[in-house]
Coordinates of C-alpha atoms and ligand atoms in Angstrom, one line a residue:
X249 CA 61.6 35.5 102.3
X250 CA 62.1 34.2 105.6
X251 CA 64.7 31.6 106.1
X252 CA 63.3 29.4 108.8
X253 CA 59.7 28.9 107.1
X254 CA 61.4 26.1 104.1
X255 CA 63.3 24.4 107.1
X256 CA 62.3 20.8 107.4
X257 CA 61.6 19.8 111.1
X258 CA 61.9 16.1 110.2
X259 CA 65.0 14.3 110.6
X260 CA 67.2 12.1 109.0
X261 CA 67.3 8.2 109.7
X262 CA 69.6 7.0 112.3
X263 CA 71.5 5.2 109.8
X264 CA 71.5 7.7 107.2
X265 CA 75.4 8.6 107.1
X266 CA 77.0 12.2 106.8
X267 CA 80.4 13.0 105.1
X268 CA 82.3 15.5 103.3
X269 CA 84.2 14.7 99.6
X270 CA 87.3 16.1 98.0
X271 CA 89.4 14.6 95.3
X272 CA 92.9 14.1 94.5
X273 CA 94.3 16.2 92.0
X274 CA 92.0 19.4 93.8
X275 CA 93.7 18.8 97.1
X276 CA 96.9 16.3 97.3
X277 CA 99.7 18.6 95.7
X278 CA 102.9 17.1 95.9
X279 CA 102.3 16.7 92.1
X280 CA 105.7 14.6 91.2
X281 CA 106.5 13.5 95.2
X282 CA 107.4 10.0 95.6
X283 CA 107.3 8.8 92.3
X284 CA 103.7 9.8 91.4
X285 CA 103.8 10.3 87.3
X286 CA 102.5 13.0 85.3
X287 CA 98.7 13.7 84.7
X288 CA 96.7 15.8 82.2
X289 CA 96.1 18.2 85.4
X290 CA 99.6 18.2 85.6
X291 CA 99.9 18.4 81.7
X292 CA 97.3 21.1 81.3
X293 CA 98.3 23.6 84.5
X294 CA 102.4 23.3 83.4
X295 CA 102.0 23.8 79.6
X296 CA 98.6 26.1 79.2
X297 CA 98.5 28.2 82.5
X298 CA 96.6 30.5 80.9
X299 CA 93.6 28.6 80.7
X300 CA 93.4 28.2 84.5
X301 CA 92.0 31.9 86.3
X302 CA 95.2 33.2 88.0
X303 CA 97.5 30.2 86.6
X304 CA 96.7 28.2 89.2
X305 CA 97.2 25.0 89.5
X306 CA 97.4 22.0 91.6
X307 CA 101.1 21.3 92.6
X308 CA 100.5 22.2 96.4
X309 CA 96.7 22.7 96.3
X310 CA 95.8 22.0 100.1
X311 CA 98.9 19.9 100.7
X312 CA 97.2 16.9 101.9
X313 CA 99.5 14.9 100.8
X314 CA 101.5 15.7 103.9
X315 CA 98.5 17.4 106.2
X316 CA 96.2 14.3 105.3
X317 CA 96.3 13.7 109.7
X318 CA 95.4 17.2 109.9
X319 CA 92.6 16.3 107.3
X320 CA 91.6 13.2 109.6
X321 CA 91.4 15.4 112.8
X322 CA 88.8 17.9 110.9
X323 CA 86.8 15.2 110.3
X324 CA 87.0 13.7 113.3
X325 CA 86.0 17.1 114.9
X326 CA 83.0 17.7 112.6
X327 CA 81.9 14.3 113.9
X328 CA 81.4 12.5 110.1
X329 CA 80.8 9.2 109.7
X330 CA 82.1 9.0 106.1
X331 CA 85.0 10.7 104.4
X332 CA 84.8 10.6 100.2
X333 CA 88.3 11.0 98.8
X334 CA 89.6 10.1 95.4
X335 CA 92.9 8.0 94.3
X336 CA 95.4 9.5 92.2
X337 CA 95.9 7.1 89.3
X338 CA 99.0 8.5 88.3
X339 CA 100.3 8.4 91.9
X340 CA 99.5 4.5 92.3
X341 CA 100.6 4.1 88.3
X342 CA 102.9 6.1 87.4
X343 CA 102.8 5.3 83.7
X344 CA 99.0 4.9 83.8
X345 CA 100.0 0.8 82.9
X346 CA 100.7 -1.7 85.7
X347 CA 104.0 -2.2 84.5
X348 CA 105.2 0.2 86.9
X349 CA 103.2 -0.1 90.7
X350 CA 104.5 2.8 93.2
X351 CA 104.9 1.2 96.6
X352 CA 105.1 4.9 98.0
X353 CA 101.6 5.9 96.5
X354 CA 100.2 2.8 97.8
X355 CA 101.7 3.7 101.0
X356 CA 99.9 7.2 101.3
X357 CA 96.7 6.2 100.6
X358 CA 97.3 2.7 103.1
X359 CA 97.9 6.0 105.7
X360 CA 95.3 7.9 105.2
X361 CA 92.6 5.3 105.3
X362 CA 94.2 3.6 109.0
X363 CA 94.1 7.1 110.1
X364 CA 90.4 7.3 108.7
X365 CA 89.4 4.1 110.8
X366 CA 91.5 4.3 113.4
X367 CA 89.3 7.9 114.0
X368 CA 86.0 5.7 113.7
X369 CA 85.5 7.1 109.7
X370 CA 84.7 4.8 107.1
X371 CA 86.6 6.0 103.7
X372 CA 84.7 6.0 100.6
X373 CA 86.9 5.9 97.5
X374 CA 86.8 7.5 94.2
X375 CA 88.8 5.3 91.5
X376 CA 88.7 8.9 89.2
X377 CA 87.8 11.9 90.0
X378 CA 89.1 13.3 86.4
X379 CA 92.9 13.2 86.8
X380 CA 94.0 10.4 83.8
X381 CA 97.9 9.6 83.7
X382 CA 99.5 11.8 80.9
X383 CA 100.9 8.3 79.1
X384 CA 97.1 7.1 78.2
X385 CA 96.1 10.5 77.2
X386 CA 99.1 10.3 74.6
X387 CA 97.4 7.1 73.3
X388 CA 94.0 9.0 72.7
X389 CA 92.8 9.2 76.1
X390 CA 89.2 8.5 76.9
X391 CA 87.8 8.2 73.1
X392 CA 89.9 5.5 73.0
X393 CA 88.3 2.3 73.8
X394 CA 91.4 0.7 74.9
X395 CA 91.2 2.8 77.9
X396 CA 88.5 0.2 79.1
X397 CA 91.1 -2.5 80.2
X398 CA 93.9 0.2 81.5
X399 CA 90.9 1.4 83.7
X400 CA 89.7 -1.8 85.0
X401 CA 93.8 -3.0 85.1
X402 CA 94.3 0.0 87.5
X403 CA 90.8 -0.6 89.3
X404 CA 92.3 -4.6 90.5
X405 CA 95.4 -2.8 91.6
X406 CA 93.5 -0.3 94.3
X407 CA 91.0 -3.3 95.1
X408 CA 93.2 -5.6 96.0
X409 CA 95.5 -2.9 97.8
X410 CA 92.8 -1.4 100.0
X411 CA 89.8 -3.3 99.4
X412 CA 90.2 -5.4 102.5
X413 CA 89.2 -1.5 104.7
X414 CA 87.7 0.3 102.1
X415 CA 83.8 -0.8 101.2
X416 CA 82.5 1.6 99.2
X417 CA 83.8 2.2 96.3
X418 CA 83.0 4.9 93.5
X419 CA 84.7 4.0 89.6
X420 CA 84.0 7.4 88.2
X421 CA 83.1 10.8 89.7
X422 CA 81.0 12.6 87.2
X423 CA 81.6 11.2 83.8
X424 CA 79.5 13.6 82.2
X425 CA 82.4 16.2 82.8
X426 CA 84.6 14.2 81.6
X427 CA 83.3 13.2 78.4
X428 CA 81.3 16.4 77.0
X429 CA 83.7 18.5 78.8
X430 CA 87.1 17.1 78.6
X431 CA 86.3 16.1 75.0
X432 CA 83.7 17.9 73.5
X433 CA 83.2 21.8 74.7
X434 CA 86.8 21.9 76.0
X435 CA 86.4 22.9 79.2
X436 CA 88.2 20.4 81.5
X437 CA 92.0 18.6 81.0
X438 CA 92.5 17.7 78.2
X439 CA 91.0 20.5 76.8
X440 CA 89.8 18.8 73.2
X441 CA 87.7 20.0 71.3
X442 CA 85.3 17.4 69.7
X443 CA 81.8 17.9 70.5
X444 CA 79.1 15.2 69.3
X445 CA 82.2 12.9 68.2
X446 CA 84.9 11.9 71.1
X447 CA 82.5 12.9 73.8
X448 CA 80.5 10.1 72.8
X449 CA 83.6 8.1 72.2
X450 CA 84.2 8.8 75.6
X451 CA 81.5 7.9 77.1
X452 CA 81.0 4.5 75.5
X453 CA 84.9 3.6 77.1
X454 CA 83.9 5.0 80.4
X455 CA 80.8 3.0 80.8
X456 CA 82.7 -0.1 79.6
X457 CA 85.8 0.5 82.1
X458 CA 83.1 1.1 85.0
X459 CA 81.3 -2.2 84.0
X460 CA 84.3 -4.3 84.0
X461 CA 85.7 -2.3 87.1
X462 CA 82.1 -3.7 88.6
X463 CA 82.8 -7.3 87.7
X464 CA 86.3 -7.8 88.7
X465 CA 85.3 -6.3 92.0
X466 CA 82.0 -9.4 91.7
X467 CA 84.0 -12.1 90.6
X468 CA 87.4 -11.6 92.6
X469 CA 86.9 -9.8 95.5
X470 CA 82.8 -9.4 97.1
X471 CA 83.1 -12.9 98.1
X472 CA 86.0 -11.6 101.0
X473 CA 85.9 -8.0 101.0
X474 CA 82.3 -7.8 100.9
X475 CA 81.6 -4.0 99.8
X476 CA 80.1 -2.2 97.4
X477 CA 80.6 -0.8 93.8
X478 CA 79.3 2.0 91.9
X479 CA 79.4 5.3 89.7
X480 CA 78.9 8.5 90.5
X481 CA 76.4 10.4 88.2
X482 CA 75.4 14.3 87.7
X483 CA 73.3 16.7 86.2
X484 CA 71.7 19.9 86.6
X485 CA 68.0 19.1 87.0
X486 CA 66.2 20.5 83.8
X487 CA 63.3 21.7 84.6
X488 CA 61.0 23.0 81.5
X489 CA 61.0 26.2 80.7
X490 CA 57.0 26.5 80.1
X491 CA 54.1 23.6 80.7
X492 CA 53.6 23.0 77.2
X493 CA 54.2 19.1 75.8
X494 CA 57.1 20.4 73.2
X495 CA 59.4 22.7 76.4
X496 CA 58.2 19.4 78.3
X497 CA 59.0 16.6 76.1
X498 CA 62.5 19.1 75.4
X499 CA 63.6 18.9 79.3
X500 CA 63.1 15.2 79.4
X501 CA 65.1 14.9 76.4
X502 CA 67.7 16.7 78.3
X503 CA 68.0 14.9 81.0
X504 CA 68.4 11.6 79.1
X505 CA 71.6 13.2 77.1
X506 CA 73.2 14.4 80.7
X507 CA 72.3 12.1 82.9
X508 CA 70.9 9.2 81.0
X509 CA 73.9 8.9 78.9
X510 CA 75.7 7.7 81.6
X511 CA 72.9 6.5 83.4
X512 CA 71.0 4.1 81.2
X513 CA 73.0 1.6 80.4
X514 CA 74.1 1.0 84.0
X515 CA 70.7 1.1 85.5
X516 CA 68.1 0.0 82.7
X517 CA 70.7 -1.6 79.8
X518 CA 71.9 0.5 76.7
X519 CA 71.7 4.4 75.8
X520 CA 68.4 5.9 76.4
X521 CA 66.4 5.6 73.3
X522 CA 66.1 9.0 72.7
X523 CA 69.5 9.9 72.5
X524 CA 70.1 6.7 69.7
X525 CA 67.4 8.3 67.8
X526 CA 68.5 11.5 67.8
X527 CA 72.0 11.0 67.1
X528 CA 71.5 8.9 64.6
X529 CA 68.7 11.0 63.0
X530 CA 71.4 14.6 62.7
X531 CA 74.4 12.0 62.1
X532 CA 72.5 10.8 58.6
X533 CA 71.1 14.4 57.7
X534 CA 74.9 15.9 58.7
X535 CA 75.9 13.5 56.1
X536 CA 78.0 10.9 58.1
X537 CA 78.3 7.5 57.1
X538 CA 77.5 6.0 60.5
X539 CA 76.2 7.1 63.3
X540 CA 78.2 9.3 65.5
X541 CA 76.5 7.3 68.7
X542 CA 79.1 4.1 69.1
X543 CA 76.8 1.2 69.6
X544 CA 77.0 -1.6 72.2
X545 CA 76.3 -4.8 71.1
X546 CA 73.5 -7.2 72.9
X547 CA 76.5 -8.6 74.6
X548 CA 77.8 -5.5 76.1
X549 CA 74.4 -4.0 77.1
X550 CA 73.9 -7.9 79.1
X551 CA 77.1 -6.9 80.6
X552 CA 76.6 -3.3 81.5
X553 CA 73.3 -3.6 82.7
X554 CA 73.2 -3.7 86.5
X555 CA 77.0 -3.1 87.6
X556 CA 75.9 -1.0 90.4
X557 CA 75.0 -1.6 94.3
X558 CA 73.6 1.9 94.7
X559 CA 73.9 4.7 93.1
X560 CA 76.2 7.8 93.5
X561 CA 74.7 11.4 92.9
X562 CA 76.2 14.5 92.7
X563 CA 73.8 17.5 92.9
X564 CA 74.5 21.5 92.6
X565 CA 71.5 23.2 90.6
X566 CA 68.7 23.4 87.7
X567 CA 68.4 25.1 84.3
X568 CA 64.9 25.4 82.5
X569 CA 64.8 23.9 79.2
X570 CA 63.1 25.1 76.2
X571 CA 62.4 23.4 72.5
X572 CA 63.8 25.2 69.7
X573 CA 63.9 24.5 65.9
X574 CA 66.1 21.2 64.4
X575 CA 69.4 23.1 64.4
X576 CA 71.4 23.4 61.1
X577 CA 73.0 19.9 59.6
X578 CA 75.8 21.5 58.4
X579 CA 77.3 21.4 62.2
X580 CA 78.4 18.4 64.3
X581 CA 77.4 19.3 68.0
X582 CA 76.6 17.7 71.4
X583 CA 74.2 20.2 72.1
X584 CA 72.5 20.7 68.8
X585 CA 71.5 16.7 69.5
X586 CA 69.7 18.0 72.3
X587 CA 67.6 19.9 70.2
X588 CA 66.9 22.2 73.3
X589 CA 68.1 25.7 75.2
X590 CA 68.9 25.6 78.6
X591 CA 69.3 28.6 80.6
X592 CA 69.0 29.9 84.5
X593 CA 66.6 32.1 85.4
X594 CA 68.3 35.6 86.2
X595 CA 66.1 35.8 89.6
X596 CA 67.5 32.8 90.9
X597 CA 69.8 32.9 93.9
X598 CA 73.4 33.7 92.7
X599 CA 76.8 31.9 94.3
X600 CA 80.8 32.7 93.5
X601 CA 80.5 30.2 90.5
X602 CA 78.3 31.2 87.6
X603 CA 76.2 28.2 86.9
X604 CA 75.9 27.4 90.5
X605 CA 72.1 29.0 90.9
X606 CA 70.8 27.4 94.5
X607 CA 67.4 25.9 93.4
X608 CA 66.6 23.7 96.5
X609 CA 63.5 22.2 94.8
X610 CA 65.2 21.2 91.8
X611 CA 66.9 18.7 94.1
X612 CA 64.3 17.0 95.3
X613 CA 62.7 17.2 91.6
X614 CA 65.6 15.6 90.4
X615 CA 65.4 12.8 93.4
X616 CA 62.6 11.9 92.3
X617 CA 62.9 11.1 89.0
X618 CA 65.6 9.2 89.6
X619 CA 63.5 7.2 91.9
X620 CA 60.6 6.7 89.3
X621 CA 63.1 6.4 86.3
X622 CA 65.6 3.6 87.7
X623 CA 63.5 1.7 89.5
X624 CA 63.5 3.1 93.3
X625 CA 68.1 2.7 93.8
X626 CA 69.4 3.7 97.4
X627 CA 71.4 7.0 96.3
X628 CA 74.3 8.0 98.1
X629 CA 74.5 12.0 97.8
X630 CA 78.0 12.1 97.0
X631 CA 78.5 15.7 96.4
X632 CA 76.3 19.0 97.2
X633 CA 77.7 22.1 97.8
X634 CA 78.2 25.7 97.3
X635 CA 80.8 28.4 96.6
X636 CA 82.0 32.0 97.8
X637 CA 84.6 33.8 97.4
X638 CA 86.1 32.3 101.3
X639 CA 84.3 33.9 103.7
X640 CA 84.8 32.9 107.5
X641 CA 81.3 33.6 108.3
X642 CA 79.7 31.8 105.8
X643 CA 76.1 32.5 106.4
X644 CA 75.4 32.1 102.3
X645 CA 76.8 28.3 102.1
X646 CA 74.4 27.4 106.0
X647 CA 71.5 29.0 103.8
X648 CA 72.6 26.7 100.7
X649 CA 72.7 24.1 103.4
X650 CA 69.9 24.2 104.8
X651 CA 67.7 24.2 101.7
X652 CA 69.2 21.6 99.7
X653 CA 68.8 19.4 103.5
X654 CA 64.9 20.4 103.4
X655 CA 65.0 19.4 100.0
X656 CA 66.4 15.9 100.6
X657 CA 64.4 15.3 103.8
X658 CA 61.1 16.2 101.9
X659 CA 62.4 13.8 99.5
X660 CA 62.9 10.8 101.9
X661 CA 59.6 11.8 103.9
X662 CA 57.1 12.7 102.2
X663 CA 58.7 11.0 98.7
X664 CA 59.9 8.2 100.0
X665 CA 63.0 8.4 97.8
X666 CA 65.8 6.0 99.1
X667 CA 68.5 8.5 100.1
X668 CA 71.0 6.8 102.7
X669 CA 74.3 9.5 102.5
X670 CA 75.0 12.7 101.8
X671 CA 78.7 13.9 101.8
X672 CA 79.3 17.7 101.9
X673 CA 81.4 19.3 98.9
X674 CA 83.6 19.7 100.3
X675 CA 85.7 19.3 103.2
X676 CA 88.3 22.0 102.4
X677 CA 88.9 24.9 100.1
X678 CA 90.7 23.7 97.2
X679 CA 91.5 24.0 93.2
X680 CA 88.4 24.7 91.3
X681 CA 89.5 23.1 87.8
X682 CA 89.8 25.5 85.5
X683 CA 88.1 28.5 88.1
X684 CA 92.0 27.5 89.5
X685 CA 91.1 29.0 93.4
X686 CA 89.1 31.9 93.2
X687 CA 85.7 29.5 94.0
X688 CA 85.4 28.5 97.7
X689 CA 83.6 25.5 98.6
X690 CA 85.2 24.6 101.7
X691 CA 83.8 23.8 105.3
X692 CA 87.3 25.4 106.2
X693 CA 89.2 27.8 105.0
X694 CA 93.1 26.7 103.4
X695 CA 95.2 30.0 103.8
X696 CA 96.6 29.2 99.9
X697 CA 99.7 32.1 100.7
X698 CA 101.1 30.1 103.4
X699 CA 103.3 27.5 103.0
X700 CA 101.4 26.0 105.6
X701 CA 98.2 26.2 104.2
X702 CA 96.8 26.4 107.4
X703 CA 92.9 25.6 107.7
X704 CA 90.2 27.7 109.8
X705 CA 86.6 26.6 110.4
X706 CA 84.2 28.6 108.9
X707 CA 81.2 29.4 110.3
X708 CA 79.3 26.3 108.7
X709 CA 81.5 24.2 110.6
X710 CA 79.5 24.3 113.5
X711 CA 76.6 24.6 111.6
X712 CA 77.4 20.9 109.9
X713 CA 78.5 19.4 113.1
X714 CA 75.4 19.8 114.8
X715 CA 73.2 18.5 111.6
X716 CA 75.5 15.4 111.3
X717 CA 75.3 15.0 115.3
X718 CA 71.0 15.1 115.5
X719 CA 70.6 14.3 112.1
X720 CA 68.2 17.7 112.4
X721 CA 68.2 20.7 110.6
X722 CA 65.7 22.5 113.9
X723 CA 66.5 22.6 117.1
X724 CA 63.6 19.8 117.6
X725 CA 62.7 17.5 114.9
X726 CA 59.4 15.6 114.5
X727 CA 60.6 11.8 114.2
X728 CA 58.5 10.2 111.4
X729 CA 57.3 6.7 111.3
X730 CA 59.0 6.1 107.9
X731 CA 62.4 4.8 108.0
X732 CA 63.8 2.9 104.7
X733 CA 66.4 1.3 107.4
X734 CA 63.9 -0.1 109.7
X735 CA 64.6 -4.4 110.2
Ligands
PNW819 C1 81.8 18.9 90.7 N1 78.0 22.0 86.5 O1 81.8 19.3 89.4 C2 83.1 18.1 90.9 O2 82.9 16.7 91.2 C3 84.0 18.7 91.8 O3 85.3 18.3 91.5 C4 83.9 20.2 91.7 O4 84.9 20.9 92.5 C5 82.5 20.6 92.2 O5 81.5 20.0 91.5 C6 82.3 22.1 92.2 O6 82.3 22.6 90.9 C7 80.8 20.0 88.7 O7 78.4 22.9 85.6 C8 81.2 21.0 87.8 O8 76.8 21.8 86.6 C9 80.3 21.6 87.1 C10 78.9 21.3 87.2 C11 78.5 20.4 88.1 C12 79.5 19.7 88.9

């Protein structure tokens, strides 16, 4: 298959805006520096190594807690307009409360975003990106709904810390991890198993925290700081497996109990009505007295509904989706409420990380049904990326690239889907979770045996830089009429 021939020759919209993302606990280190406090990274990697590949874990990672100017000057070099970071909670409250606030932690992130615009880079920060303070994990941790006010508690802190230079802000990187993976398949920190019970717990206190995170950024500081708030939200695309209405009516399912989930109620008001029926339906027959699905009252869902100025989407690959029979009552499980098998198709192209298949049309599937299913948002691409196992010449993660770009450009052209960013995952090599740092997603390369953790540009480097400086994927692009940014 030739490589040129799915290359898009149309461009992307002067405003559109190119960055790269990283988060906090996957490249910061200096894991108890400065008064930052413990967190279930820090938990997990100290007290369960053998869960992480290698025992790896985070305490140095990329050591941008002291290299973040080094950070600044890659960025600066690939010519970005926007750099995604996360905040550590833990590091700005050390307990997880705000009875405790840690000037120093403060002070780093205060650095890092002067150094950002003083280098013409506008910072775009994540309020979690999956690293909770140990202390609120010992009080139940996401399932509990208290969690809602520590969140939103710690959310007023970073607004009113940084708000006045940062303007786009991002509550929650990938809930769906989170949830059905920190609490249900136990597969992320903190590693509980629960699935179909705390994952929904979960995910009823996270949409909660992001809604009043939302609102105390409306009602206390739009009016001066005049940004923007929202979540970010993933899923493979699920694509059925054959044409027929039941693989059909399965895949949409699917994609209301992974993305819906955290979705719905943000976008459109409540849980997607699938997912209450179905959960409610297996929770009766499985013999429970209530529903497993929390419910929000009329109240909440008023509330909920529309905390978001755009929306932030994370996007790697697809699985196809097939119908099976109703799976046994006489087990509780997230996926048996799917009612559904998903699974890659062996001929798809393969990366260093095994679900990572790179399906460039599933993207632009995917954009679109966002578009027709939430009512036409501006997306922000927040993450899309690829792994190897840290190659200099890179030529897999330009031909990752350079699909997933045609993918998006078809989207905004010939779609007319309202994508205005797309930020690179990710900036640096760093700590895959629980793959610890044998998957490689880096633009450049961290040396992780050197105490110096020196970074090298890999090949895409150049490759990036010249996308992000003529917003073209050719060497001549064909500039379109259509602009969603025209005034
Ligand atoms: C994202 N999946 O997670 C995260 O936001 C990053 O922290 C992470 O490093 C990056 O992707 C690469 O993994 C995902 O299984 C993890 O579909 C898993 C999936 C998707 C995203």
């Amino acid at each position: 298959v030739s490589l040129t021939a799915a290359v898009s020759n149309k461009s992307f919209p002067a405003k559109f805006k190119f960055g790269t993302a990283t988060a906090s606990y996957q490249i910061e280190g200096a894991w108890n520096e400065d008064g930052k406090g413990e967190n279930i990274w820090d938990r997990l990697t100290h007290t369960n190594a053998t869960a992480v590949k290698n025992s790896d874990n985070g305490d140095v990672a990329c050591d941008s807690y002291h290299k973040y100017k080094e950070d600044v000057r890659l960025l600066k070099h690939l010519g970005v307009k926007v750099y995604r970071f996360s905040i550590s909670w833990s590091r700005i409250l050390p307990t997880g409360f705000t009875n405790k606030v840690n000037q120093p932690g403060i002070q780093y992130y205060k650095n890092l975003i002067k150094e950002l615009l003083d280098n013409g880079i506008e910072p775009m920060a994540t309020l979690y990106h999956w690293d909770l303070p140990q202390p609120l994990q010992d009080i139940g941790g996401w399932p509990n709904e208290l969690l809602a006010d520590h969140f939103a508690n710690y959310a007023r802190v970073c607004f009113k810390a940084f708000g006045d230079s940062v303007k786009t802000w991002l509550t929650f990187n990938e809930a769906k991890q989170t949830c059905q993976q920190g609490y249900g398949s136990a597969t992320m920190a903190p590693l509980i198993k629960s699935p179909g019970v705390a994952d929904y717990l979960c995910t009823y206190t996270v949409l909660k925290a992001h809604a009043k995170a939302w609102h105390i950024y409306d009602d206390e500081f739009r009016g001066k700081q005049r940004g923007r708030v929202s979540t970010v939200v993933d899923s493979d695309w699920y694509e059925p497996a054959s044409n027929s209405t039941s693989d059909m009516e399965a895949a949409e399912t699917r994609r209301q109990f992974t993305f819906g989930l955290y979705a719905n109620a943000i976008f459109l008001g409540n849980w997607p009505q699938v997912v209450i029926d179905r959960v409610d339906y297996r929770s009766e027959n499985e013999g429970y007295a209530k529903s497993r699905l929390p419910k929000f009252t009329k109240q909440e869902i008023d509330y909920i509904r529309g905390t978001h100025d755009f929306m932030g989407f994370n996007t790697y690959t697809t699985s196809l989706v097939c119908k099976i029979e109703e799976p046994t009552f006489n087990e509780t499980d997230y996926e048996f409420d799917m009612g559904s098998n998903a699974f890659q198709d062996p001929t798809w192209e393969a990366t260093n990380s095994t679900w990572l298949k790179i399906v460039p049309w599933g993207a632009r599937k995917f954009l679109n049904w966002i578009k027709n299913t939430y009512n036409n948002p501006e997306i922000i691409i927040t993450e899309n990326g690829v792994s190897d196992a840290g190659l200099l010449k890179d030529d897999a993660r330009i031909h990752y690239y350079t699909e997933y770009l045609s993918a998006i450009l078809e989207a905004i052209h010939t779609d007319k889907v309202h994508v205005s960013g797309y930020m690179a995952w990710s900036l640096l090599d760093n700590y895959e979770w629980l793959a610890g740092y044998t998957e490689k997603f880096g633009l450049y390369h961290v040396d992780f045996s050197s105490p110096n953790r020196t970074r090298t540009a890999k090949k895409s480097v150049d490759f990036y830089k010249k996308i992000v400086a003529t917003h073209c994927l050719v060497d001549k692009c064909v500039t379109s009429g259509w602009s969603l940014f025209r005034v």
